[in-house]
Amino acid sequence: MVNHAKLQYYKQNYCLVCMTGLLGCRWHRYKQSTRDSRKRDLVVFTLVLLTFLFIDFLLYYVLIAKNDVYNLNWYMFWEFKKWISMHTILLAVVVTLFCYLFLLMILSVCHVINGHQLYTHPVHIVFVVLCLCFCIAVTVVLDELWKTEWAVVWLSLKITGPFLQIGVVTLMTALTWIIAKQWLTLSTCCVQFVWLTVYLIVMSGLYISPLFIESPCVKVIKDIPHKPNIIGHRGAPALAPENTLISFQTAMNYNVYGIETDIRLSYDGVPFVFHDSTFRRTTNIADVFPDYIDSSVSAFNISEIKQLNVGSWFLKENPFGTVGDLSDEEKNIYNSQSIPTFEELLTLVNKTDLILMMDVFGTSEWHPEHNRTIKIYMEMIKNSGIPKSRVWVTGNHKDYNVTSIPFPETNNPVQYVMRDNFTHVNFEHHMLSGEEIMEFQKYNITTNVFQVSAVWLYSLYWCMGLSSVTSDKCHVLERLKEPIWHLPPRNYLILWIAVDVLSALAVITIFIVQRIHHKDDAINPESVSLNSRIRISENFSSTRSRRSMKEKLLIKDVTADIFDDPEGEDYGIEANYTVQSLDGQAMARELRSNRQQDDRIELT
């Protein structure tokens, strides 16, 4: 068998120096080893690869979770009593780790392409292990605190799946050049067969994966449903302070179908518009009533509530990163906003034909109007003159004994909704499938999904045929004229088959070309000459080793004064050895003389 070892060159090559230096801290030319990678090197590379794939998944998760970033930040506020853009921090950390691991992967691939040993410096290994631990810890925490987001990630595959399949097939096809080259250097046919089988299984799975991708965006243009209506969640909170009159007015400027809000009751029985159970997050209560920061909002009279500023926090915290786009005039208007009463909101809505969706909150038992809270809300709605068809109240109406406003928030199946004669249903975005939407449409039941702010998620529900969505970013969704992508089934089938066929042809071609190159290397004069020298060296080393053992056995029991060999004249006897007499010294000289003669004969 011919050993395809490479000659070691030390010609100056700054690219190779940077490559080996960055990965293994081998900045000198004589350290650029071209010998085969050790098992330890391969284990480290596998660890880097697995960690890189893990960080890829985590990055995808964080990007998809951007739709619910406000909910995450809101949760972190109640944990730490401070507004923290946790999603931005997490995204920055994940992107940094992704870039670091991507660099390691590129350097490793370059080592393989150039035939260098895959040596990774221990410092890199430590960082990779820390990255892997970080990924595992973050995944566990997210699973505990944000379990519902896994359903969103799964849902996102319906719209990103076709592109991910094409991208992964293209990447694997490009990597086949390296895979085929390494596969041909495997030692035995059995090992080659095992790895070839694994490779074929992976590629075959990628080729047929579109059969398992059910994307609602794959449909004929004429079959794309009507654009879902947009309901401003607390107005337009991405552009103005949430649940303020200016926020509702801003939302109306973007042709929304309706506005969503939250209603609570003051201690003196006046309904007002507010979401949180305390005033800590969105008001300046720390300046006005510092001793009652965490008191219930229903413990304040309406006159006290009107003293609070509900716009300054928006300019200070910049929750959606849009404050920088505001003019000085808009900032002054926002900075003077107060908490509106429910009556003020009804007056504003009554001037339009918009839908009013409400989350109504009850009061604690200590509240003087505890038993009449919902009744007060309903009486005010009736007295406003707004038709019942334009007022949607979410919540459990059975508990509140409110059945005249037919918009329950429920997770019940269609049969339950039809049994109670509900005409509208409201779901969180991760709880509704395309089949359920179609089933609701079949029975003429209007379906709304709340907290849809990402364009991809809105496009997905658009293709599913959803009736309406509640969104924080009505100004973004309103600009869309069609889903971000849609493709007729025939065109998608052609694209899918074309990509798979081209990939298969490329893979076959690559293996053939690499096989030809492999044979050329086998008869390369340089390799043959080198391997001849290697065989001579191996035979010489073997003979020399046997003679050394004999020599050691001859003088094993001899002890005397120590003397040194001149440097570079090691002929198999220990560099430092002892003899007992002149006879022993003569024996050693005779052995050296015989050794030199044998060496000259072998080399000739």
Coordinates of C-alpha atoms in Angstrom, one line a residue, residues 1-502:
M1 CA 0.0 0.0 0.0
V2 CA 1.3 3.4 -0.9
N3 CA 1.4 6.0 1.9
H4 CA 0.4 9.4 0.5
A5 CA 2.3 11.5 3.0
K6 CA 3.1 15.0 2.0
L7 CA 6.4 16.7 2.0
Q8 CA 6.7 19.4 4.6
Y9 CA 7.3 22.8 3.0
Y10 CA 8.4 25.8 4.9
K11 CA 8.0 28.4 2.2
Q12 CA 6.6 31.7 3.5
N13 CA 2.8 31.9 3.0
Y14 CA 1.1 34.6 5.1
C15 CA -2.4 33.2 4.5
L16 CA -1.3 29.8 5.9
V17 CA 0.4 31.4 8.8
C18 CA -2.7 33.3 9.7
M19 CA -4.8 30.2 9.3
T20 CA -2.7 28.0 11.6
G21 CA -2.0 30.9 14.0
L22 CA -5.6 31.9 14.5
L23 CA -6.8 28.3 15.2
G24 CA -3.8 26.6 16.8
C25 CA -1.5 29.6 17.7
R26 CA 1.1 28.2 15.3
W27 CA 2.5 31.4 14.0
H28 CA 5.8 30.0 12.7
R29 CA 6.3 28.2 9.4
Y30 CA 8.0 25.2 10.9
K31 CA 4.9 24.6 13.1
Q32 CA 2.6 24.2 10.1
S33 CA 2.2 20.5 10.3
T34 CA 0.7 18.6 7.3
R35 CA 0.6 15.3 9.1
D36 CA -2.8 13.5 9.6
S37 CA -5.0 14.9 12.3
R38 CA -5.0 13.0 15.6
K39 CA -8.1 11.4 17.2
R40 CA -7.9 14.2 19.7
D41 CA -8.0 16.8 16.9
L42 CA -11.1 15.1 15.4
V43 CA -12.9 15.0 18.7
V44 CA -12.3 18.7 19.2
F45 CA -13.5 19.4 15.7
T46 CA -16.7 17.4 16.4
L47 CA -17.2 19.4 19.5
V48 CA -16.8 22.7 17.6
L49 CA -19.2 21.5 14.9
L50 CA -21.9 20.5 17.4
T51 CA -21.6 23.8 19.3
F52 CA -21.8 25.7 16.1
L53 CA -25.0 23.9 15.1
F54 CA -26.4 24.5 18.6
I55 CA -25.7 28.3 18.4
D56 CA -27.2 28.3 14.9
F57 CA -30.5 26.9 16.3
L58 CA -30.3 29.4 19.2
L59 CA -29.8 32.3 16.9
Y60 CA -32.8 31.2 14.8
Y61 CA -34.9 30.9 18.0
V62 CA -33.9 34.5 19.1
L63 CA -34.7 36.0 15.7
I64 CA -38.1 34.3 15.5
A65 CA -38.9 35.3 19.1
K66 CA -38.6 39.0 18.1
N67 CA -42.3 38.9 17.5
D68 CA -42.8 38.6 21.3
V69 CA -39.9 40.7 22.4
Y70 CA -42.2 43.2 24.2
N71 CA -43.7 40.4 26.3
L72 CA -40.2 39.2 27.4
N73 CA -39.1 42.7 28.3
W74 CA -42.4 43.2 30.2
Y75 CA -41.8 40.0 32.2
M76 CA -38.2 41.0 33.0
F77 CA -39.5 44.4 34.3
W78 CA -41.7 42.7 36.9
E79 CA -38.8 40.5 37.9
F80 CA -36.2 43.2 38.3
K81 CA -38.4 46.3 38.7
K82 CA -36.5 47.9 35.8
W83 CA -37.1 48.1 32.1
I84 CA -34.4 45.9 30.4
S85 CA -34.3 45.1 26.7
M86 CA -33.4 41.5 27.5
H87 CA -34.0 40.4 23.9
T88 CA -31.5 42.8 22.6
I89 CA -28.9 41.6 25.2
L90 CA -29.6 38.0 24.4
L91 CA -29.4 38.7 20.6
A92 CA -26.1 40.5 21.0
V93 CA -24.5 37.7 23.0
V94 CA -25.8 35.0 20.6
V95 CA -24.6 36.8 17.5
T96 CA -21.1 37.3 19.1
L97 CA -20.8 33.6 19.9
F98 CA -22.1 32.7 16.4
C99 CA -19.4 34.9 14.8
Y100 CA -16.7 33.3 17.0
L101 CA -17.8 29.8 16.2
F102 CA -18.3 30.6 12.6
L103 CA -14.7 31.8 12.4
L104 CA -13.4 28.5 14.0
M105 CA -15.4 26.5 11.5
I106 CA -14.0 28.5 8.6
L107 CA -10.5 28.0 9.9
S108 CA -11.0 24.3 10.4
V109 CA -12.4 23.9 6.9
C110 CA -9.4 25.8 5.5
H111 CA -7.1 23.4 7.4
V112 CA -8.8 20.4 5.8
I113 CA -8.7 22.0 2.3
N114 CA -5.0 22.8 2.6
G115 CA -4.1 19.4 4.1
H116 CA -3.0 20.7 7.5
Q117 CA -3.4 19.1 10.8
L118 CA -6.6 20.1 12.6
Y119 CA -4.9 21.4 15.7
T120 CA -7.0 23.6 17.9
H121 CA -5.4 25.6 20.7
P122 CA -6.5 24.7 24.2
V123 CA -7.8 28.2 24.8
H124 CA -10.2 27.8 21.9
I125 CA -11.3 24.5 23.3
V126 CA -12.1 26.1 26.7
F127 CA -14.1 28.8 25.0
V128 CA -16.0 26.3 22.9
V129 CA -16.9 24.3 26.0
L130 CA -18.1 27.5 27.7
C131 CA -20.2 28.3 24.6
L132 CA -21.8 24.9 24.7
C133 CA -22.6 25.3 28.4
F134 CA -24.1 28.7 27.7
C135 CA -26.3 27.3 25.0
I136 CA -27.6 24.5 27.2
A137 CA -28.2 26.9 30.1
V138 CA -30.1 29.4 27.9
T139 CA -32.2 26.7 26.4
V140 CA -33.2 25.4 29.8
V141 CA -34.1 28.9 31.0
L142 CA -36.1 29.7 27.9
D143 CA -37.9 26.4 28.2
E144 CA -38.9 27.3 31.8
L145 CA -39.8 31.0 31.3
W146 CA -40.9 31.1 27.6
K147 CA -42.2 27.6 26.9
T148 CA -44.9 28.9 24.5
E149 CA -42.2 30.2 22.1
W150 CA -41.3 26.7 21.0
A151 CA -44.7 26.5 19.3
V152 CA -43.8 29.8 17.4
V153 CA -40.5 28.3 16.3
W154 CA -42.3 25.3 14.9
L155 CA -44.9 27.5 13.3
S156 CA -42.1 29.6 11.6
L157 CA -40.9 26.5 9.7
K158 CA -44.1 26.7 7.6
I159 CA -42.8 29.9 6.1
T160 CA -39.0 29.4 6.3
G161 CA -38.9 25.7 5.7
P162 CA -38.7 25.8 1.9
F163 CA -35.8 28.2 2.0
L164 CA -34.0 26.4 4.7
Q165 CA -34.2 23.2 2.6
I166 CA -32.7 24.9 -0.4
G167 CA -30.0 26.5 1.7
V168 CA -29.0 23.3 3.5
V169 CA -28.9 21.3 0.2
T170 CA -26.7 24.0 -1.4
L171 CA -24.4 24.0 1.6
M172 CA -24.1 20.2 1.8
T173 CA -23.4 20.1 -1.9
A174 CA -20.6 22.6 -1.6
L175 CA -19.1 20.7 1.3
T176 CA -19.2 17.5 -0.7
W177 CA -15.9 18.5 -2.3
I178 CA -14.2 18.2 1.1
I179 CA -16.2 15.2 2.2
A180 CA -15.4 13.2 -0.9
K181 CA -11.7 14.0 -0.6
Q182 CA -11.6 12.9 3.0
W183 CA -13.7 9.8 2.3
L184 CA -11.2 8.5 -0.2
T185 CA -8.4 8.7 2.3
L186 CA -10.2 6.4 4.8
S187 CA -8.2 3.3 5.7
T188 CA -10.6 0.4 4.9
C189 CA -13.5 -0.3 2.6
C190 CA -15.7 -1.1 5.6
V191 CA -15.2 2.4 7.1
Q192 CA -15.8 4.0 3.7
F193 CA -19.0 2.1 3.3
V194 CA -20.3 3.2 6.7
W195 CA -19.6 6.9 6.2
L196 CA -20.9 6.8 2.6
T197 CA -24.1 5.3 3.9
V198 CA -24.5 8.0 6.5
Y199 CA -23.8 10.7 3.9
L200 CA -26.4 9.2 1.5
I201 CA -29.0 9.0 4.2
V202 CA -28.5 12.7 5.1
M203 CA -28.6 13.9 1.5
S204 CA -31.7 11.7 0.7
G205 CA -33.5 13.1 3.7
L206 CA -32.7 16.7 2.6
Y207 CA -33.9 15.9 -0.9
I208 CA -37.3 14.6 0.1
S209 CA -37.9 16.9 3.1
P210 CA -40.2 19.2 1.1
L211 CA -42.7 16.4 1.2
F212 CA -43.1 17.0 4.9
I213 CA -43.2 20.9 4.7
E214 CA -46.7 22.1 4.5
S215 CA -46.5 25.8 3.8
P216 CA -49.7 27.8 3.3
C217 CA -47.8 30.2 1.2
V218 CA -47.5 27.6 -1.6
K219 CA -50.7 28.4 -3.5
V220 CA -51.9 30.1 -6.6
I221 CA -52.2 33.9 -6.5
K222 CA -55.9 33.9 -7.0
D223 CA -56.3 31.6 -4.0
I224 CA -54.5 34.0 -1.6
P225 CA -57.2 35.2 0.9
H226 CA -58.1 38.7 1.7
K227 CA -55.5 40.6 3.8
P228 CA -56.3 40.2 7.6
N229 CA -57.6 43.3 9.3
I230 CA -55.3 45.0 11.8
I231 CA -56.4 45.9 15.3
G232 CA -54.0 48.3 17.1
H233 CA -52.9 46.7 20.4
R234 CA -53.3 49.5 23.0
G235 CA -53.3 51.9 20.1
A236 CA -49.9 52.1 18.3
P237 CA -47.5 51.4 21.2
A238 CA -44.5 51.2 18.9
L239 CA -45.0 54.9 17.9
A240 CA -46.7 56.4 21.0
P241 CA -47.2 55.7 24.7
E242 CA -49.5 52.7 25.0
N243 CA -53.2 53.2 26.1
T244 CA -53.2 56.9 25.6
L245 CA -55.5 59.0 23.4
I246 CA -52.5 60.0 21.2
S247 CA -51.7 56.3 20.7
F248 CA -55.2 55.5 19.6
Q249 CA -55.2 58.5 17.2
T250 CA -51.9 57.4 15.8
A251 CA -53.2 53.9 15.1
M252 CA -56.2 55.4 13.3
N253 CA -53.8 57.1 10.9
Y254 CA -52.7 53.7 9.6
N255 CA -56.2 52.4 8.6
V256 CA -56.6 50.0 11.4
Y257 CA -59.8 47.9 11.6
G258 CA -60.1 48.6 15.3
I259 CA -58.2 49.3 18.5
E260 CA -57.7 47.1 21.6
T261 CA -57.4 48.4 25.1
D262 CA -57.7 47.5 28.8
I263 CA -60.3 48.8 31.2
R264 CA -59.9 49.1 35.0
L265 CA -62.0 50.7 37.7
S266 CA -60.8 53.5 40.1
Y267 CA -61.6 53.5 43.8
D268 CA -64.4 56.0 43.3
G269 CA -66.0 53.9 40.6
V270 CA -64.8 55.6 37.4
P271 CA -63.5 53.3 34.6
F272 CA -60.2 54.3 33.1
V273 CA -57.8 52.9 30.4
F274 CA -54.8 51.1 31.8
H275 CA -53.2 47.7 31.5
D276 CA -50.9 46.9 34.5
S277 CA -52.0 46.2 38.0
T278 CA -49.7 48.9 39.3
F279 CA -48.5 52.3 38.0
R280 CA -44.8 51.5 38.4
R281 CA -43.9 50.7 34.8
T282 CA -45.6 53.4 32.6
T283 CA -46.1 56.4 34.9
N284 CA -44.2 58.8 37.1
I285 CA -45.8 57.6 40.3
A286 CA -42.4 57.5 42.0
D287 CA -42.4 61.3 41.8
V288 CA -46.0 61.9 42.6
F289 CA -46.9 59.2 45.1
P290 CA -43.5 57.6 46.1
D291 CA -45.1 55.7 49.0
Y292 CA -47.6 53.9 46.8
I293 CA -45.5 52.7 43.8
D294 CA -46.7 49.1 44.0
S295 CA -50.2 49.8 45.2
S296 CA -53.1 48.5 43.1
V297 CA -54.3 50.9 40.4
S298 CA -57.9 50.4 41.7
A299 CA -56.8 51.9 45.1
F300 CA -56.6 55.4 43.6
N301 CA -59.3 57.9 42.9
I302 CA -59.7 59.2 39.4
S303 CA -58.5 62.7 40.5
E304 CA -55.2 61.1 41.8
I305 CA -54.9 59.0 38.6
K306 CA -55.2 62.1 36.4
Q307 CA -52.2 63.6 38.1
L308 CA -49.9 60.9 36.7
N309 CA -47.9 61.3 33.5
V310 CA -48.1 58.3 31.3
G311 CA -45.9 59.5 28.4
S312 CA -42.5 60.4 29.9
W313 CA -41.6 56.7 30.5
F314 CA -42.0 56.1 26.7
L315 CA -39.5 58.8 25.9
K316 CA -37.1 57.6 28.6
E317 CA -37.2 53.8 28.1
N318 CA -37.7 53.8 24.3
P319 CA -39.3 50.3 24.4
F320 CA -39.5 49.9 20.6
G321 CA -36.5 51.9 19.5
T322 CA -38.6 54.5 17.7
V323 CA -38.1 57.6 19.9
G324 CA -35.2 58.8 17.8
D325 CA -37.6 59.3 14.8
L326 CA -39.9 61.6 16.7
S327 CA -39.9 65.4 16.2
D328 CA -39.6 67.8 19.2
E329 CA -43.2 68.7 18.8
E330 CA -44.2 65.0 19.1
K331 CA -42.0 64.5 22.1
N332 CA -43.7 67.5 23.8
I333 CA -47.1 66.0 23.1
Y334 CA -46.1 62.6 24.4
N335 CA -44.5 64.1 27.5
S336 CA -47.9 65.6 28.5
Q337 CA -50.1 62.6 28.2
S338 CA -52.3 61.5 31.1
I339 CA -54.3 58.3 31.7
P340 CA -57.6 58.6 29.8
T341 CA -60.9 57.6 31.2
F342 CA -63.1 55.0 29.5
E343 CA -65.6 57.7 28.7
E344 CA -62.9 59.7 26.8
L345 CA -62.0 56.6 24.8
L346 CA -65.7 55.9 23.9
T347 CA -66.1 59.4 22.7
L348 CA -63.1 59.1 20.4
V349 CA -64.2 55.7 19.0
N350 CA -67.8 56.9 18.5
K351 CA -66.6 59.4 16.0
T352 CA -65.3 56.6 13.8
D353 CA -66.5 53.3 12.5
L354 CA -63.7 51.3 14.2
I355 CA -64.1 48.1 16.3
L356 CA -63.4 48.5 20.0
M357 CA -61.8 45.4 21.6
M358 CA -61.5 45.4 25.4
D359 CA -59.9 43.4 28.1
V360 CA -62.0 44.2 31.2
F361 CA -60.5 43.7 34.6
G362 CA -62.4 43.1 37.8
T363 CA -61.6 44.4 41.2
S364 CA -60.5 42.9 44.5
E365 CA -62.9 42.1 47.3
W366 CA -61.9 45.2 49.3
H367 CA -63.1 47.5 46.4
P368 CA -66.4 49.2 47.2
E369 CA -67.7 48.3 43.7
H370 CA -66.4 44.8 43.6
N371 CA -69.8 43.2 42.8
R372 CA -70.7 45.8 40.2
T373 CA -67.5 46.3 38.3
I374 CA -68.4 44.6 35.0
K375 CA -71.9 46.0 35.2
I376 CA -70.5 49.5 35.3
Y377 CA -68.4 48.8 32.2
M378 CA -71.4 47.4 30.3
E379 CA -73.7 50.3 31.3
M380 CA -71.2 52.8 30.0
I381 CA -70.8 51.0 26.7
K382 CA -74.6 51.0 26.2
N383 CA -74.9 54.7 27.1
S384 CA -72.1 55.6 24.6
G385 CA -74.3 54.8 21.7
I386 CA -71.8 52.5 20.0
P387 CA -73.5 49.5 18.4
K388 CA -72.9 46.2 20.1
S389 CA -71.5 44.8 16.9
R390 CA -68.6 47.2 17.1
V391 CA -67.7 46.3 20.7
W392 CA -65.8 43.1 21.4
V393 CA -65.1 42.2 25.0
T394 CA -62.6 39.5 25.6
G395 CA -62.6 37.4 28.7
N396 CA -64.6 34.6 30.4
H397 CA -68.2 35.9 30.0
K398 CA -69.7 33.0 31.8
D399 CA -68.0 34.1 35.0
Y400 CA -69.0 37.8 34.4
N401 CA -72.5 36.9 33.3
V402 CA -72.0 39.0 30.2
T403 CA -73.3 37.3 27.1
S404 CA -74.6 40.2 25.0
I405 CA -71.0 41.0 23.7
P406 CA -70.2 37.9 21.7
F407 CA -66.4 37.9 21.6
P408 CA -65.0 35.3 24.1
E409 CA -61.4 34.5 24.5
T410 CA -61.4 30.7 24.5
N411 CA -59.3 27.7 23.7
N412 CA -62.3 25.5 23.2
P413 CA -63.0 23.7 20.0
V414 CA -65.4 24.8 17.3
Q415 CA -68.3 22.8 18.7
Y416 CA -68.1 24.6 22.0
V417 CA -68.1 28.0 20.3
M418 CA -71.1 27.1 18.1
R419 CA -73.0 25.7 21.1
D420 CA -72.8 29.0 22.9
N421 CA -73.6 31.0 19.7
F422 CA -70.3 32.9 19.7
T423 CA -69.5 34.6 16.4
H424 CA -65.9 35.7 17.2
V425 CA -63.0 33.9 18.8
N426 CA -59.7 35.3 20.0
F427 CA -56.5 33.3 20.2
E428 CA -52.9 33.8 21.1
H429 CA -50.7 33.4 18.0
H430 CA -49.1 30.1 19.0
M431 CA -52.5 28.4 19.7
L432 CA -54.1 28.3 16.4
S433 CA -53.4 26.1 13.4
G434 CA -54.4 26.6 9.7
E435 CA -56.9 23.7 9.9
E436 CA -58.6 25.3 12.9
I437 CA -58.8 28.7 11.0
M438 CA -60.4 27.0 8.0
E439 CA -62.9 25.2 10.3
F440 CA -63.9 28.4 12.0
Q441 CA -64.4 30.0 8.5
K442 CA -66.5 27.1 7.5
Y443 CA -69.0 28.0 10.2
N444 CA -68.7 31.8 9.6
I445 CA -66.9 32.4 12.9
T446 CA -64.6 35.4 12.9
T447 CA -61.1 34.5 14.1
N448 CA -58.6 37.0 15.7
V449 CA -55.0 36.3 16.7
F450 CA -53.3 38.7 19.1
Q451 CA -49.8 39.9 19.3
V452 CA -48.7 39.5 15.7
S453 CA -46.0 42.1 15.0
A454 CA -43.5 40.2 12.8
V455 CA -44.0 40.5 9.1
W456 CA -43.4 36.8 8.5
L457 CA -46.0 35.8 11.1
Y458 CA -48.6 38.2 9.6
S459 CA -47.8 36.8 6.1
L460 CA -48.3 33.3 7.3
Y461 CA -51.7 34.1 8.8
W462 CA -52.5 36.0 5.7
C463 CA -52.0 32.9 3.6
M464 CA -54.0 30.8 6.1
G465 CA -57.0 33.1 5.7
L466 CA -57.2 34.6 9.1
S467 CA -59.8 37.3 9.7
S468 CA -57.8 39.8 11.8
V469 CA -54.8 40.2 14.0
T470 CA -53.9 42.4 17.0
S471 CA -50.6 44.1 16.6
D472 CA -48.1 46.5 18.3
K473 CA -46.8 47.5 14.9
C474 CA -49.8 48.5 12.7
H475 CA -47.6 51.0 10.9
V476 CA -45.4 48.1 9.6
L477 CA -48.2 45.6 8.7
E478 CA -50.3 48.3 7.0
R479 CA -47.7 48.8 4.3
L480 CA -47.7 45.2 3.2
K481 CA -49.5 44.8 -0.2
E482 CA -49.0 41.0 -0.3
P483 CA -47.4 38.2 1.8
I484 CA -43.6 38.4 1.9
W485 CA -43.6 35.3 -0.4
H486 CA -46.0 33.1 -2.1
L487 CA -45.4 30.5 -4.9
P488 CA -47.8 28.5 -7.0
P489 CA -47.5 24.7 -6.2
R490 CA -46.3 23.9 -9.7
N491 CA -43.5 26.5 -9.6
Y492 CA -42.4 25.3 -6.2
L493 CA -42.4 21.7 -7.4
I494 CA -40.2 22.7 -10.3
L495 CA -37.8 24.7 -8.0
W496 CA -37.6 21.8 -5.6
I497 CA -36.9 19.1 -8.2
A498 CA -34.4 21.4 -10.0
V499 CA -32.4 22.0 -6.8
D500 CA -32.3 18.3 -5.9
V501 CA -31.3 17.2 -9.4
L502 CA -28.6 19.8 -9.8

